[in-house]
CSV table of C-alpha atoms in Angstrom, one decimal:
chain,number,residue,atom,x,y,z
A,1,UNK,CA,-0.5,0.1,-0.4
A,2,UNK,CA,0.7,3.3,-0.8
A,3,UNK,CA,-0.7,6.2,2.1
A,4,UNK,CA,-0.7,9.8,2.7
A,5,UNK,CA,-1.8,12.2,4.3
A,6,UNK,CA,-3.9,15.6,2.1
A,7,UNK,CA,-4.7,19.0,2.3
A,8,UNK,CA,-4.1,22.0,4.3
A,9,UNK,CA,-1.3,22.4,6.1
A,10,UNK,CA,-2.8,21.5,10.0
A,11,UNK,CA,-5.1,20.1,8.4
A,12,UNK,CA,-3.8,16.9,5.8
A,13,UNK,CA,-6.7,14.1,5.7
A,14,UNK,CA,-5.9,10.3,5.8
A,15,UNK,CA,-5.9,9.1,2.3
A,16,UNK,CA,-4.1,5.8,0.2
A,17,UNK,CA,-3.1,5.3,-3.6
A,18,UNK,CA,-5.3,2.7,-5.5
A,19,UNK,CA,-4.2,-0.1,-7.9
A,20,UNK,CA,-5.6,3.2,-10.2
A,21,UNK,CA,-3.2,5.5,-9.1
A,22,UNK,CA,-6.1,8.1,-7.3
A,23,UNK,CA,-6.1,9.2,-4.0
A,24,UNK,CA,-8.5,8.1,-2.0
A,25,UNK,CA,-10.1,9.6,1.2
A,26,UNK,CA,-9.4,7.2,4.4
A,27,UNK,CA,-10.4,9.3,6.8
A,28,UNK,CA,-14.3,8.1,7.4
A,29,UNK,CA,-11.8,4.9,8.5
A,30,UNK,CA,-9.1,6.4,10.7
A,31,UNK,CA,-8.0,9.8,11.8
A,32,UNK,CA,-4.9,9.6,10.2
A,33,UNK,CA,-2.1,8.2,9.9
A,34,UNK,CA,-0.2,7.7,12.4
A,35,UNK,CA,-0.4,5.3,16.3
A,36,UNK,CA,-1.7,1.9,16.3
A,37,UNK,CA,-2.0,2.7,12.1
A,38,UNK,CA,0.5,1.9,11.2
A,39,UNK,CA,0.5,-1.8,13.4
A,40,UNK,CA,0.5,-5.1,11.3
A,41,UNK,CA,-3.4,-4.7,12.5
A,42,UNK,CA,-3.9,-1.7,11.9
A,43,UNK,CA,-2.8,-1.8,7.6
A,44,UNK,CA,-4.5,-5.2,7.6
A,45,UNK,CA,-7.3,-3.2,7.7
A,46,UNK,CA,-6.5,-1.0,5.7
A,47,UNK,CA,-5.5,-3.0,2.7
A,48,UNK,CA,-9.2,-5.6,3.0
A,49,UNK,CA,-11.1,-2.2,2.6
A,50,UNK,CA,-12.9,-1.9,-0.7
A,51,UNK,CA,-10.8,1.1,-2.5
A,52,UNK,CA,-13.4,2.1,-4.7
A,53,UNK,CA,-16.0,2.6,-2.2
A,54,UNK,CA,-13.7,5.6,-1.2
A,55,UNK,CA,-14.4,9.6,-1.5
A,56,UNK,CA,-11.2,10.5,-4.1
A,57,UNK,CA,-9.5,13.1,-2.9
A,58,UNK,CA,-9.5,16.6,-4.6
A,59,UNK,CA,-7.0,16.4,-7.8
A,60,UNK,CA,-4.0,18.9,-7.2
A,61,UNK,CA,-4.6,18.1,-3.5
A,62,UNK,CA,-1.0,19.6,-1.6
A,63,UNK,CA,0.3,15.9,-0.5
A,64,UNK,CA,1.2,16.8,3.6
A,65,UNK,CA,4.5,14.3,4.9
A,66,UNK,CA,3.4,11.0,4.2
A,67,UNK,CA,3.0,10.4,9.0
A,68,UNK,CA,1.9,12.1,11.9
A,69,UNK,CA,2.4,13.2,14.6
A,70,UNK,CA,5.7,12.1,14.0
A,71,UNK,CA,7.1,11.1,17.7
A,72,UNK,CA,10.6,11.8,16.8
A,73,UNK,CA,13.8,12.1,13.8
A,74,UNK,CA,15.7,10.4,14.2
A,75,UNK,CA,18.8,10.6,11.6
A,76,UNK,CA,22.0,9.0,10.7
A,77,UNK,CA,25.0,10.6,9.3
A,78,UNK,CA,28.1,9.3,7.4
A,79,UNK,CA,26.2,6.5,6.4
A,80,UNK,CA,27.7,5.7,2.8
A,81,UNK,CA,31.4,5.4,2.3
A,82,UNK,CA,31.9,7.9,-0.1
A,83,UNK,CA,29.9,10.7,1.5
A,84,UNK,CA,32.0,10.0,4.2
A,85,UNK,CA,35.4,10.7,1.8
A,86,UNK,CA,33.4,13.0,-0.3
A,87,UNK,CA,33.3,15.3,3.7
A,88,UNK,CA,36.5,14.6,4.6
A,89,UNK,CA,35.9,12.4,7.5
A,90,UNK,CA,36.2,9.0,8.9
A,91,UNK,CA,34.5,6.4,8.1
A,92,UNK,CA,32.0,5.8,11.6
A,93,UNK,CA,32.6,2.5,13.5
A,94,UNK,CA,28.9,2.9,15.1
A,95,UNK,CA,26.7,4.9,13.5
A,96,UNK,CA,26.3,8.9,13.5
A,97,UNK,CA,23.5,9.6,15.6
A,98,UNK,CA,21.5,13.2,15.4
A,99,UNK,CA,18.2,14.9,15.3
A,100,UNK,CA,15.9,16.9,13.5
A,101,UNK,CA,13.7,18.9,15.3
A,102,UNK,CA,9.7,17.8,14.7
A,103,UNK,CA,8.8,21.1,13.4
A,104,UNK,CA,10.7,20.4,10.1
A,105,UNK,CA,9.2,18.3,9.1
A,106,UNK,CA,7.0,19.3,5.9
A,107,UNK,CA,4.8,17.8,3.0
A,108,UNK,CA,7.0,16.8,-0.1
A,109,UNK,CA,6.3,19.1,-2.5
A,110,UNK,CA,6.3,22.2,0.0
A,111,UNK,CA,8.3,25.2,-0.1
A,112,UNK,CA,12.2,24.9,0.9
A,113,UNK,CA,13.5,28.4,3.5
A,114,UNK,CA,16.8,29.1,2.5
A,115,UNK,CA,17.4,30.9,6.5
A,116,UNK,CA,18.2,34.3,7.1
A,117,UNK,CA,22.2,34.6,6.8
A,118,UNK,CA,22.7,31.4,5.6
A,119,UNK,CA,25.2,31.1,2.7
A,120,UNK,CA,25.5,27.3,3.2
A,121,UNK,CA,22.1,25.3,2.8
A,122,UNK,CA,22.2,21.9,1.2
A,123,UNK,CA,20.6,18.9,0.0
A,124,UNK,CA,20.9,15.7,0.7
A,125,UNK,CA,18.1,12.7,-0.1
A,126,UNK,CA,18.0,10.1,1.9
A,127,UNK,CA,15.6,6.8,3.0
A,128,UNK,CA,13.4,6.8,5.3
A,129,UNK,CA,12.5,3.9,7.5
A,130,UNK,CA,8.7,4.4,9.2
A,131,UNK,CA,8.4,2.2,12.7
A,132,UNK,CA,5.5,0.4,13.1
A,133,UNK,CA,5.6,-1.6,16.2
A,134,UNK,CA,7.5,-0.1,19.3
A,135,UNK,CA,10.3,-2.0,19.7
A,136,UNK,CA,13.6,-1.4,22.8
A,137,UNK,CA,16.3,-3.7,22.5
A,138,UNK,CA,15.8,-5.9,19.2
A,139,UNK,CA,17.6,-7.5,17.7
A,140,UNK,CA,18.7,-7.0,14.3
A,141,UNK,CA,17.2,-10.1,12.7
A,142,UNK,CA,13.5,-9.5,14.6
A,143,UNK,CA,14.0,-5.6,13.5
A,144,UNK,CA,12.5,-5.1,10.0
A,145,UNK,CA,8.4,-6.8,11.8
A,146,UNK,CA,9.1,-3.4,13.7
A,147,UNK,CA,8.7,-1.3,10.0
A,148,UNK,CA,5.8,0.5,9.2
A,149,UNK,CA,7.1,0.7,5.6
A,150,UNK,CA,9.1,3.3,3.9
A,151,UNK,CA,9.1,6.8,2.0
A,152,UNK,CA,11.6,9.3,0.5
A,153,UNK,CA,13.2,11.9,3.1
A,154,UNK,CA,15.7,15.4,2.2
A,155,UNK,CA,17.6,15.8,4.7
A,156,UNK,CA,18.4,19.5,4.0
A,157,UNK,CA,21.1,21.1,5.7
A,158,UNK,CA,22.9,24.0,6.6
A,159,UNK,CA,26.2,23.4,6.8
A,160,UNK,CA,27.1,26.5,8.8
A,161,UNK,CA,25.5,26.0,11.3
A,162,UNK,CA,26.1,21.6,11.4
A,163,UNK,CA,30.4,22.0,11.2
A,164,UNK,CA,30.8,25.9,11.9
A,165,UNK,CA,29.1,27.3,15.4
A,166,UNK,CA,29.9,24.6,17.9
A,167,UNK,CA,30.0,21.8,16.8
A,168,UNK,CA,26.5,20.9,17.9
A,169,UNK,CA,25.0,19.3,13.7
A,170,UNK,CA,20.9,19.0,15.3
A,171,UNK,CA,21.4,23.0,15.0
A,172,UNK,CA,22.1,22.9,11.3
A,173,UNK,CA,19.4,20.2,10.7
A,174,UNK,CA,15.7,21.6,12.3
A,175,UNK,CA,15.2,24.6,10.5
A,176,UNK,CA,11.6,24.9,9.3
A,177,UNK,CA,11.2,22.7,6.0
A,178,UNK,CA,14.2,21.0,6.6
A,179,UNK,CA,12.5,18.0,7.0
A,180,UNK,CA,10.8,17.4,3.4
A,181,UNK,CA,8.4,13.9,3.9
A,182,UNK,CA,7.1,11.7,1.3
A,183,UNK,CA,4.4,11.8,-1.3
A,184,UNK,CA,3.9,8.5,0.4
A,185,UNK,CA,4.5,5.9,2.8
A,186,UNK,CA,5.7,2.6,0.6
A,187,UNK,CA,4.4,-0.6,3.4
A,188,UNK,CA,7.2,-2.4,4.1
A,189,UNK,CA,5.6,-5.7,1.7
A,190,UNK,CA,6.2,-3.4,-0.9
A,191,UNK,CA,9.8,-3.2,-0.1
A,192,UNK,CA,11.8,-6.1,-1.3
A,193,UNK,CA,15.0,-6.0,0.8
A,194,UNK,CA,15.3,-2.3,1.5
A,195,UNK,CA,19.1,-2.3,1.1
A,196,UNK,CA,18.9,-2.3,-3.0
A,197,UNK,CA,17.1,1.0,-3.4
A,198,UNK,CA,18.5,3.6,-6.2
A,199,UNK,CA,18.3,7.3,-4.6
A,200,UNK,CA,19.3,10.1,-6.9
A,201,UNK,CA,18.9,14.0,-6.5
A,202,UNK,CA,18.9,16.9,-9.0
A,203,UNK,CA,18.7,20.3,-8.0
A,204,UNK,CA,17.6,22.7,-11.2
A,205,UNK,CA,17.9,19.1,-13.9
A,206,UNK,CA,21.5,18.6,-12.4
A,207,UNK,CA,21.9,15.1,-11.3
A,208,UNK,CA,23.8,16.0,-7.8
A,209,UNK,CA,22.6,12.7,-6.2
A,210,UNK,CA,23.1,9.0,-7.5
A,211,UNK,CA,23.0,6.1,-5.1
A,212,UNK,CA,22.1,2.6,-4.4
A,213,UNK,CA,21.2,0.9,-0.8
A,214,UNK,CA,22.9,-1.4,-1.4
A,215,UNK,CA,26.1,0.7,0.0
A,216,UNK,CA,25.3,2.0,3.2
A,217,UNK,CA,28.0,1.2,6.4
A,218,UNK,CA,25.0,0.0,8.4
A,219,UNK,CA,21.9,-1.6,6.6
A,220,UNK,CA,18.0,-1.2,7.9
A,221,UNK,CA,17.6,-4.1,10.5
A,222,UNK,CA,21.3,-3.3,11.7
A,223,UNK,CA,19.9,0.7,12.8
A,224,UNK,CA,16.7,-0.2,13.8
A,225,UNK,CA,18.7,-2.6,16.3
A,226,UNK,CA,21.0,-0.5,16.8
A,227,UNK,CA,18.6,2.4,18.0
A,228,UNK,CA,16.1,0.2,20.4
A,229,UNK,CA,19.0,0.0,22.4
A,230,UNK,CA,19.2,4.2,22.6
A,231,UNK,CA,15.5,4.7,22.9
A,232,UNK,CA,12.5,3.4,22.6
A,233,UNK,CA,10.8,3.2,19.8
A,234,UNK,CA,7.5,3.6,18.7
A,235,UNK,CA,4.5,4.2,16.0
A,236,UNK,CA,5.4,7.0,14.0
A,237,UNK,CA,9.6,7.9,14.8
A,238,UNK,CA,11.0,8.2,11.1
A,239,UNK,CA,14.3,7.3,10.9
A,240,UNK,CA,16.7,9.0,8.0
A,241,UNK,CA,18.9,6.0,6.8
A,242,UNK,CA,22.0,8.8,5.4
A,243,UNK,CA,22.5,9.9,2.5
A,244,UNK,CA,24.9,9.0,-0.7
A,245,UNK,CA,27.4,10.8,-2.6
A,246,UNK,CA,26.9,13.7,-4.4
A,247,UNK,CA,26.1,16.6,-2.0
A,248,UNK,CA,26.6,20.4,-2.1
A,249,UNK,CA,29.6,20.4,0.4
A,250,UNK,CA,31.4,17.8,-1.6
A,251,UNK,CA,31.0,19.3,-4.5
A,252,UNK,CA,35.7,20.0,-5.6
A,253,UNK,CA,36.6,22.2,-6.3
A,254,UNK,CA,34.5,24.8,-4.8
A,255,UNK,CA,31.2,23.7,-2.7
A,256,UNK,CA,27.5,24.8,-4.7
A,257,UNK,CA,25.2,25.7,-2.3
A,258,UNK,CA,21.1,25.6,-2.4
A,259,UNK,CA,19.5,29.5,-3.3
A,260,UNK,CA,16.2,31.2,-3.3
A,261,UNK,CA,14.7,30.3,-6.4
A,262,UNK,CA,16.2,26.6,-7.5
A,263,UNK,CA,13.6,23.1,-7.4
A,264,UNK,CA,15.1,20.0,-5.8
A,265,UNK,CA,14.2,17.1,-7.6
A,266,UNK,CA,14.8,13.4,-6.3
A,267,UNK,CA,13.1,10.3,-5.2
A,268,UNK,CA,14.1,6.3,-4.9
A,269,UNK,CA,13.3,3.5,-6.7
A,270,UNK,CA,9.4,2.7,-6.0
A,271,UNK,CA,8.6,4.9,-3.2
A,272,UNK,CA,8.0,8.5,-5.3
A,273,UNK,CA,9.3,11.9,-5.7
A,274,UNK,CA,9.6,15.1,-3.7
A,275,UNK,CA,9.1,18.4,-5.6
A,276,UNK,CA,10.5,21.6,-3.9
A,277,UNK,CA,11.3,25.4,-4.3
A,278,UNK,CA,14.1,26.7,-2.4
A,279,UNK,CA,12.5,30.3,-0.8
A,280,UNK,CA,14.0,33.0,1.4
A,281,UNK,CA,13.2,32.5,4.7
A,282,UNK,CA,10.4,35.1,6.3
Protein backbone atom coordinates (compact mmCIF):
# COMPACT_ATOMS: atom_id res chain seq x y z
CA UNK A 1 0.00 0.00 0.00
CA UNK A 2 0.87 3.61 -0.51
CA UNK A 3 -0.42 5.70 2.38
CA UNK A 4 -0.38 9.49 2.44
CA UNK A 5 -1.85 12.62 3.98
CA UNK A 6 -3.44 15.39 1.91
CA UNK A 7 -4.94 18.82 2.38
CA UNK A 8 -3.91 22.22 3.76
CA UNK A 9 -1.03 22.37 6.21
CA UNK A 10 -2.25 21.43 9.67
CA UNK A 11 -5.53 20.05 8.31
CA UNK A 12 -4.26 16.97 6.47
CA UNK A 13 -6.56 13.99 5.97
CA UNK A 14 -5.39 10.37 5.74
CA UNK A 15 -5.46 8.73 2.33
CA UNK A 16 -4.11 6.00 0.12
CA UNK A 17 -3.24 5.53 -3.53
CA UNK A 18 -5.43 2.88 -5.17
CA UNK A 19 -4.42 0.43 -7.89
CA UNK A 20 -5.27 3.00 -10.57
CA UNK A 21 -3.14 5.72 -9.00
CA UNK A 22 -6.13 7.61 -7.59
CA UNK A 23 -5.81 9.22 -4.17
CA UNK A 24 -8.62 8.01 -1.92
CA UNK A 25 -9.82 9.63 1.31
CA UNK A 26 -9.47 7.43 4.41
CA UNK A 27 -10.83 9.93 6.93
CA UNK A 28 -14.04 7.93 7.44
CA UNK A 29 -11.93 4.90 8.36
CA UNK A 30 -8.99 6.27 10.38
CA UNK A 31 -8.18 9.67 11.86
CA UNK A 32 -4.59 9.86 10.61
CA UNK A 33 -1.65 7.87 9.25
CA UNK A 34 -0.22 7.58 12.74
CA UNK A 35 -0.11 5.50 15.90
CA UNK A 36 -1.91 2.17 15.86
CA UNK A 37 -2.84 2.62 12.19
CA UNK A 38 0.82 1.78 11.45
CA UNK A 39 0.70 -1.54 13.34
CA UNK A 40 0.44 -4.83 11.47
CA UNK A 41 -3.22 -5.09 12.47
CA UNK A 42 -3.93 -1.50 11.48
CA UNK A 43 -2.33 -1.94 8.07
CA UNK A 44 -4.14 -5.25 7.54
CA UNK A 45 -7.44 -3.46 8.15
CA UNK A 46 -6.63 -0.92 5.46
CA UNK A 47 -5.56 -3.62 3.00
CA UNK A 48 -8.95 -5.30 3.39
CA UNK A 49 -10.86 -2.19 2.29
CA UNK A 50 -12.68 -1.98 -1.03
CA UNK A 51 -10.89 1.16 -2.14
CA UNK A 52 -13.40 1.80 -4.94
CA UNK A 53 -15.94 2.78 -2.27
CA UNK A 54 -13.71 5.46 -0.78
CA UNK A 55 -14.15 9.12 -1.82
CA UNK A 56 -11.61 10.58 -4.20
CA UNK A 57 -9.34 13.34 -2.98
CA UNK A 58 -9.56 16.59 -4.96
CA UNK A 59 -7.41 16.74 -8.08
CA UNK A 60 -4.09 18.45 -7.50
CA UNK A 61 -4.52 18.55 -3.73
CA UNK A 62 -1.46 19.35 -1.62
CA UNK A 63 0.31 16.36 -0.07
CA UNK A 64 1.45 16.65 3.52
CA UNK A 65 4.12 14.61 5.26
CA UNK A 66 3.11 10.97 4.80
CA UNK A 67 3.19 10.29 8.56
CA UNK A 68 1.29 12.23 11.21
CA UNK A 69 2.11 12.90 14.85
CA UNK A 70 5.79 12.01 14.42
CA UNK A 71 7.25 11.64 17.91
CA UNK A 72 10.87 11.86 16.85
CA UNK A 73 12.89 12.02 13.68
CA UNK A 74 16.23 10.30 14.18
CA UNK A 75 18.89 10.73 11.52
CA UNK A 76 22.07 8.86 10.66
CA UNK A 77 25.15 10.70 9.44
CA UNK A 78 27.95 9.51 7.16
CA UNK A 79 26.24 6.17 6.45
CA UNK A 80 27.74 5.80 2.97
CA UNK A 81 31.53 5.39 2.86
CA UNK A 82 31.91 7.56 -0.25
CA UNK A 83 29.86 10.35 1.36
CA UNK A 84 32.13 10.23 4.43
CA UNK A 85 35.10 10.58 2.07
CA UNK A 86 33.66 13.61 0.27
CA UNK A 87 33.02 15.18 3.68
CA UNK A 88 36.68 14.56 4.64
CA UNK A 89 35.58 12.48 7.62
CA UNK A 90 36.52 8.92 8.66
CA UNK A 91 34.15 6.02 7.99
CA UNK A 92 32.17 5.53 11.22
CA UNK A 93 32.65 2.39 13.27
CA UNK A 94 29.23 2.92 14.87
CA UNK A 95 26.22 4.84 13.54
CA UNK A 96 26.47 8.62 13.83
CA UNK A 97 23.14 9.68 15.36
CA UNK A 98 21.54 13.13 15.41
CA UNK A 99 18.01 14.53 15.53
CA UNK A 100 15.88 16.63 13.25
CA UNK A 101 13.22 18.59 15.13
CA UNK A 102 9.67 17.58 14.23
CA UNK A 103 8.92 21.26 13.49
CA UNK A 104 11.15 20.81 10.41
CA UNK A 105 8.78 18.24 8.87
CA UNK A 106 6.82 19.36 5.80
CA UNK A 107 5.16 17.84 2.78
CA UNK A 108 7.15 16.41 -0.12
CA UNK A 109 6.43 19.31 -2.46
CA UNK A 110 6.33 22.18 0.01
CA UNK A 111 8.80 25.05 -0.29
CA UNK A 112 12.20 24.72 1.39
CA UNK A 113 13.19 27.89 3.21
CA UNK A 114 16.76 29.17 2.99
CA UNK A 115 17.45 30.48 6.53
CA UNK A 116 18.21 34.15 7.01
CA UNK A 117 21.85 34.84 6.24
CA UNK A 118 22.54 31.31 5.02
CA UNK A 119 25.07 30.72 2.27
CA UNK A 120 25.53 27.00 2.91
CA UNK A 121 22.14 25.30 2.69
CA UNK A 122 22.58 21.81 1.22
CA UNK A 123 20.55 18.81 0.04
CA UNK A 124 20.58 15.11 1.01
CA UNK A 125 18.29 12.45 -0.47
CA UNK A 126 17.71 9.68 2.07
CA UNK A 127 15.68 6.54 2.67
CA UNK A 128 13.20 7.10 5.49
CA UNK A 129 12.11 4.22 7.73
CA UNK A 130 8.80 4.53 9.57
CA UNK A 131 8.34 2.53 12.76
CA UNK A 132 5.06 0.63 13.06
CA UNK A 133 5.45 -1.39 16.24
CA UNK A 134 7.12 -0.30 19.49
CA UNK A 135 10.61 -1.68 19.89
CA UNK A 136 13.29 -1.64 22.53
CA UNK A 137 16.46 -3.72 22.57
CA UNK A 138 15.48 -5.68 19.47
CA UNK A 139 17.88 -7.89 17.54
CA UNK A 140 18.75 -7.06 13.94
CA UNK A 141 17.16 -10.37 12.86
CA UNK A 142 13.79 -9.14 14.15
CA UNK A 143 14.16 -5.43 13.51
CA UNK A 144 12.30 -5.18 10.21
CA UNK A 145 9.21 -6.68 11.85
CA UNK A 146 8.91 -3.35 13.66
CA UNK A 147 8.93 -1.30 10.44
CA UNK A 148 5.63 -0.09 8.97
CA UNK A 149 7.20 1.07 5.71
CA UNK A 150 9.54 3.38 3.86
CA UNK A 151 9.50 6.85 2.32
CA UNK A 152 11.65 9.51 0.65
CA UNK A 153 13.31 12.12 2.90
CA UNK A 154 15.24 15.24 1.95
CA UNK A 155 17.58 15.86 4.88
CA UNK A 156 18.09 19.55 4.12
CA UNK A 157 21.13 20.84 6.00
CA UNK A 158 22.69 24.21 6.77
CA UNK A 159 26.41 23.42 6.84
CA UNK A 160 27.63 26.54 8.66
CA UNK A 161 25.23 25.89 11.56
CA UNK A 162 25.99 22.17 11.41
CA UNK A 163 29.79 22.33 11.36
CA UNK A 164 31.10 25.80 12.17
CA UNK A 165 28.94 27.05 15.04
CA UNK A 166 29.81 24.98 18.06
CA UNK A 167 30.09 21.45 16.71
CA UNK A 168 26.47 20.46 17.26
CA UNK A 169 24.93 18.88 14.15
CA UNK A 170 21.30 19.24 15.26
CA UNK A 171 21.44 23.03 14.92
CA UNK A 172 22.10 22.82 11.20
CA UNK A 173 19.57 20.08 10.55
CA UNK A 174 16.42 21.33 12.20
CA UNK A 175 15.43 24.62 10.57
CA UNK A 176 11.79 24.90 9.56
CA UNK A 177 11.05 23.06 6.26
CA UNK A 178 14.30 21.02 6.49
CA UNK A 179 12.43 17.69 6.66
CA UNK A 180 10.28 17.00 3.57
CA UNK A 181 8.77 13.49 3.91
CA UNK A 182 6.80 11.56 1.30
CA UNK A 183 5.03 11.62 -1.09
CA UNK A 184 3.74 8.46 0.53
CA UNK A 185 4.59 5.72 2.96
CA UNK A 186 5.11 2.45 1.08
CA UNK A 187 4.36 -0.45 3.40
CA UNK A 188 7.18 -2.90 4.01
CA UNK A 189 5.44 -5.78 2.19
CA UNK A 190 5.94 -3.85 -1.06
CA UNK A 191 9.68 -3.31 -0.52
CA UNK A 192 11.38 -6.65 -1.13
CA UNK A 193 14.78 -5.45 0.06
CA UNK A 194 15.41 -1.99 1.54
CA UNK A 195 19.10 -2.48 0.72
CA UNK A 196 18.49 -2.54 -3.04
CA UNK A 197 16.92 0.85 -3.72
CA UNK A 198 18.23 3.46 -6.16
CA UNK A 199 18.10 7.06 -4.90
CA UNK A 200 18.89 10.30 -6.69
CA UNK A 201 18.61 14.09 -6.45
CA UNK A 202 18.70 16.97 -8.95
CA UNK A 203 18.90 20.74 -8.54
CA UNK A 204 17.59 22.79 -11.47
CA UNK A 205 17.76 19.67 -13.64
CA UNK A 206 21.38 18.83 -12.82
CA UNK A 207 21.84 15.38 -11.31
CA UNK A 208 24.06 15.65 -8.24
CA UNK A 209 23.28 12.44 -6.38
CA UNK A 210 23.04 8.89 -7.70
CA UNK A 211 23.27 6.05 -5.23
CA UNK A 212 21.88 2.77 -4.00
CA UNK A 213 21.08 1.71 -0.46
CA UNK A 214 23.21 -1.42 -0.89
CA UNK A 215 26.28 0.74 -0.19
CA UNK A 216 25.09 1.78 3.27
CA UNK A 217 27.64 1.11 5.99
CA UNK A 218 24.87 0.18 8.44
CA UNK A 219 21.75 -1.33 6.88
CA UNK A 220 18.17 -0.67 7.93
CA UNK A 221 17.85 -3.70 10.21
CA UNK A 222 21.14 -2.89 11.93
CA UNK A 223 20.12 0.74 12.41
CA UNK A 224 16.73 -0.10 13.92
CA UNK A 225 18.36 -2.58 16.30
CA UNK A 226 21.13 -0.12 17.28
CA UNK A 227 18.74 2.77 17.89
CA UNK A 228 16.42 0.55 19.93
CA UNK A 229 19.29 0.13 22.38
CA UNK A 230 19.63 3.94 22.74
CA UNK A 231 15.92 4.75 22.97
CA UNK A 232 12.54 3.13 22.63
CA UNK A 233 11.12 3.53 19.13
CA UNK A 234 7.41 4.23 18.82
CA UNK A 235 4.88 3.96 15.97
CA UNK A 236 5.31 6.93 13.65
CA UNK A 237 8.93 7.60 14.56
CA UNK A 238 10.99 8.26 11.42
CA UNK A 239 14.59 7.18 10.87
CA UNK A 240 16.45 8.95 8.07
CA UNK A 241 19.23 6.57 7.12
CA UNK A 242 21.94 8.73 5.54
CA UNK A 243 22.79 10.02 2.10
CA UNK A 244 24.99 8.84 -0.79
CA UNK A 245 27.70 11.10 -2.24
CA UNK A 246 26.94 14.18 -4.29
CA UNK A 247 25.95 16.72 -1.66
CA UNK A 248 26.85 20.35 -2.27
CA UNK A 249 29.44 20.37 0.50
CA UNK A 250 31.46 17.68 -1.28
CA UNK A 251 31.68 19.26 -4.71
CA UNK A 252 35.28 19.98 -5.72
CA UNK A 253 37.01 22.35 -6.02
CA UNK A 254 34.22 24.66 -4.82
CA UNK A 255 31.15 23.52 -2.88
CA UNK A 256 27.75 24.35 -4.38
CA UNK A 257 24.88 25.42 -2.13
CA UNK A 258 21.22 26.22 -2.55
CA UNK A 259 19.83 29.70 -3.02
CA UNK A 260 16.30 31.03 -3.28
CA UNK A 261 14.50 30.38 -6.56
CA UNK A 262 15.84 26.91 -7.30
CA UNK A 263 14.06 23.60 -7.85
CA UNK A 264 15.01 20.39 -6.05
CA UNK A 265 13.78 17.07 -7.43
CA UNK A 266 14.58 13.77 -5.74
CA UNK A 267 13.32 10.23 -5.51
CA UNK A 268 13.84 6.60 -4.57
CA UNK A 269 12.89 3.63 -6.75
CA UNK A 270 9.41 2.42 -5.83
CA UNK A 271 8.91 5.13 -3.21
CA UNK A 272 8.05 8.13 -5.36
CA UNK A 273 9.47 11.60 -5.95
CA UNK A 274 9.59 14.98 -4.26
CA UNK A 275 9.70 18.42 -5.91
CA UNK A 276 10.55 21.53 -3.91
CA UNK A 277 11.18 25.20 -4.62
CA UNK A 278 13.64 27.10 -2.47
CA UNK A 279 12.49 30.41 -1.01
CA UNK A 280 14.03 32.96 1.33
CA UNK A 281 12.87 32.54 4.92
CA UNK A 282 10.86 35.49 6.18
